[in-house]
XYZ file of C-alpha atoms in Angstrom:
190
model
C -55.634 29.388 -5.527
C -55.436 25.829 -6.816
C -52.719 26.072 -9.471
C -54.733 23.854 -11.824
C -58.018 25.737 -11.457
C -58.625 29.016 -13.234
C -60.025 31.993 -11.345
C -61.683 34.870 -13.197
C -63.333 38.094 -12.101
C -66.603 38.792 -13.903
C -67.824 42.360 -13.890
C -71.279 43.285 -15.114
C -71.934 46.972 -15.758
C -75.215 48.681 -16.545
C -74.856 48.515 -20.317
C -77.517 46.719 -22.297
C -76.673 43.087 -22.985
C -76.694 41.610 -19.495
C -77.467 38.248 -21.121
C -73.754 38.076 -22.012
C -72.699 38.388 -18.372
C -75.253 35.849 -17.180
C -74.328 33.323 -19.861
C -70.625 33.848 -19.111
C -71.263 32.912 -15.478
C -73.165 29.803 -16.616
C -70.303 28.733 -18.888
C -67.672 29.285 -16.191
C -69.802 27.328 -13.733
C -70.156 24.441 -16.219
C -66.391 24.481 -16.824
C -65.672 24.453 -13.057
C -63.845 27.789 -13.283
C -63.909 29.887 -10.115
C -65.771 33.140 -10.769
C -65.824 36.298 -8.663
C -68.815 38.456 -9.591
C -69.188 42.194 -9.082
C -72.209 44.011 -10.521
C -72.659 47.758 -10.720
C -75.824 49.338 -9.335
C -76.854 50.158 -12.901
C -76.458 46.468 -13.826
C -79.115 45.594 -11.268
C -81.475 48.055 -12.989
C -80.615 46.709 -16.450
C -81.197 43.137 -15.277
C -84.701 44.119 -14.199
C -85.404 45.448 -17.689
C -83.760 42.776 -19.826
C -84.056 39.378 -18.142
C -86.617 37.473 -16.158
C -84.198 36.457 -13.416
C -83.847 37.762 -9.917
C -80.470 39.148 -8.884
C -80.241 36.328 -6.340
C -80.508 33.809 -9.207
C -77.705 35.557 -11.101
C -75.565 35.643 -7.955
C -76.024 31.882 -7.488
C -74.169 31.317 -10.768
C -70.951 32.816 -9.345
C -68.497 31.089 -7.024
C -68.132 34.306 -5.007
C -70.224 37.492 -5.102
C -68.759 40.850 -4.103
C -70.768 43.985 -3.339
C -69.894 46.854 -5.649
C -69.166 49.162 -2.699
C -66.914 46.652 -0.849
C -63.599 48.280 -1.670
C -61.901 45.937 0.837
C -62.891 42.794 -1.083
C -60.247 40.267 -2.124
C -60.476 41.295 -5.795
C -59.459 44.860 -4.844
C -55.934 43.652 -4.059
C -53.165 42.710 -6.446
C -52.003 40.024 -4.027
C -55.230 38.113 -4.767
C -54.215 35.967 -7.726
C -56.568 35.695 -10.684
C -56.281 34.763 -14.341
C -57.841 38.071 -15.324
C -61.107 39.942 -15.516
C -63.920 40.276 -18.020
C -66.468 43.096 -17.885
C -69.415 41.747 -19.824
C -71.159 43.951 -20.840
C -69.076 47.069 -20.288
C -70.667 50.512 -20.375
C -68.854 53.524 -21.789
C -68.987 55.036 -18.287
C -67.174 52.040 -16.798
C -64.674 51.952 -19.665
C -63.952 55.664 -19.235
C -63.450 55.367 -15.475
C -60.999 52.499 -15.951
C -59.093 54.502 -18.556
C -58.714 57.448 -16.171
C -57.795 55.315 -13.148
C -61.017 56.232 -11.336
C -61.642 53.548 -8.729
C -64.894 54.749 -7.187
C -66.393 51.247 -7.024
C -65.165 47.695 -6.663
C -65.903 47.136 -10.360
C -63.449 49.804 -11.493
C -60.975 49.070 -8.675
C -60.774 45.390 -9.662
C -60.226 46.396 -13.299
C -57.513 48.861 -12.261
C -55.786 46.152 -10.203
C -56.015 43.722 -13.119
C -54.242 46.231 -15.362
C -51.557 47.176 -12.838
C -50.784 43.506 -12.180
C -50.468 42.951 -15.953
C -53.289 40.415 -16.034
C -55.795 40.122 -18.866
C -58.626 42.644 -18.770
C -61.341 42.225 -21.379
C -64.014 44.861 -21.895
C -67.068 43.865 -23.927
C -68.054 47.441 -24.713
C -71.736 47.681 -25.570
C -72.269 51.002 -27.328
C -72.985 52.229 -30.827
C -72.353 54.498 -32.587
C -69.001 55.539 -31.174
C -67.623 59.070 -31.181
C -63.954 60.024 -31.292
C -63.683 60.200 -27.491
C -64.890 56.594 -27.177
C -62.389 55.444 -29.800
C -59.521 57.301 -28.122
C -60.480 55.764 -24.782
C -60.437 52.303 -26.367
C -57.045 53.036 -27.914
C -55.659 54.214 -24.577
C -56.925 51.113 -22.774
C -55.506 48.863 -25.480
C -52.135 50.580 -25.055
C -52.389 49.804 -21.316
C -52.952 46.131 -22.102
C -56.736 45.802 -22.060
C -58.610 43.865 -24.723
C -61.597 45.644 -26.263
C -64.038 43.014 -27.549
C -67.460 44.365 -28.518
C -70.147 41.676 -28.881
C -70.113 41.555 -32.678
C -72.093 38.566 -33.979
C -70.300 36.029 -36.178
C -72.952 35.603 -38.831
C -70.864 33.096 -40.823
C -71.997 30.557 -38.211
C -75.595 31.003 -39.393
C -76.981 31.404 -35.863
C -80.635 30.530 -35.424
C -81.134 32.191 -32.034
C -79.903 34.958 -29.770
C -78.480 32.243 -27.518
C -76.281 30.920 -30.351
C -75.008 34.451 -31.052
C -74.228 34.965 -27.356
C -72.500 31.574 -27.031
C -70.353 32.161 -30.132
C -69.296 35.604 -28.894
C -68.459 34.286 -25.425
C -66.610 31.335 -26.947
C -64.352 33.780 -28.805
C -63.827 35.834 -25.645
C -62.975 32.805 -23.503
C -60.617 31.636 -26.254
C -58.507 34.716 -25.441
C -58.116 33.324 -21.899
C -57.142 29.859 -23.158
C -60.541 28.400 -22.249
C -62.257 26.036 -24.690
C -66.037 25.921 -24.966
C -68.076 23.368 -26.872
C -70.292 26.076 -28.354
C -67.517 27.878 -30.273
C -67.810 27.278 -34.003
C -64.419 27.841 -35.600
C -64.024 29.098 -39.153
C -63.525 26.354 -41.703
C -62.415 27.172 -45.225
C -64.587 25.792 -47.978
């Protein structure tokens, strides 16, 4: 890995909100950040319902695409250096598997490796309402070092479109990885 160039794993689960994952890939591409994409099988279904893009078009946004069942992929190994992983959006199923150490797919294996290597793991959990089990799972993952970052809109920015809401949310998320985006509107006191 070029020591000056960031490398991030982008996971997309089957939760609603695939626009966040797609836009994240676009931003990373624009910023010349190496992205390794892994999509769950459910994400492919969700993409068909929510966006008017073919999976091949989404894949083209990533530097490298990994098949969800390729457990021998580079991102399945701790010796493959990355700056962390973002699962955007993250389903409760995926979150729960990560919490329990279930590595039945490359998506959850890569997340497990990210945690064990003490790298940043961000889960944009897309579910509401939450029951006590969800909250305990989030607490457990936070104690392990994960960052739980639901896509909560920052309405103080007075967004005029879904795209502005998505960009602001992703700007905040990338901020946690030390990555600046032009679309992030920071709070200014009056």
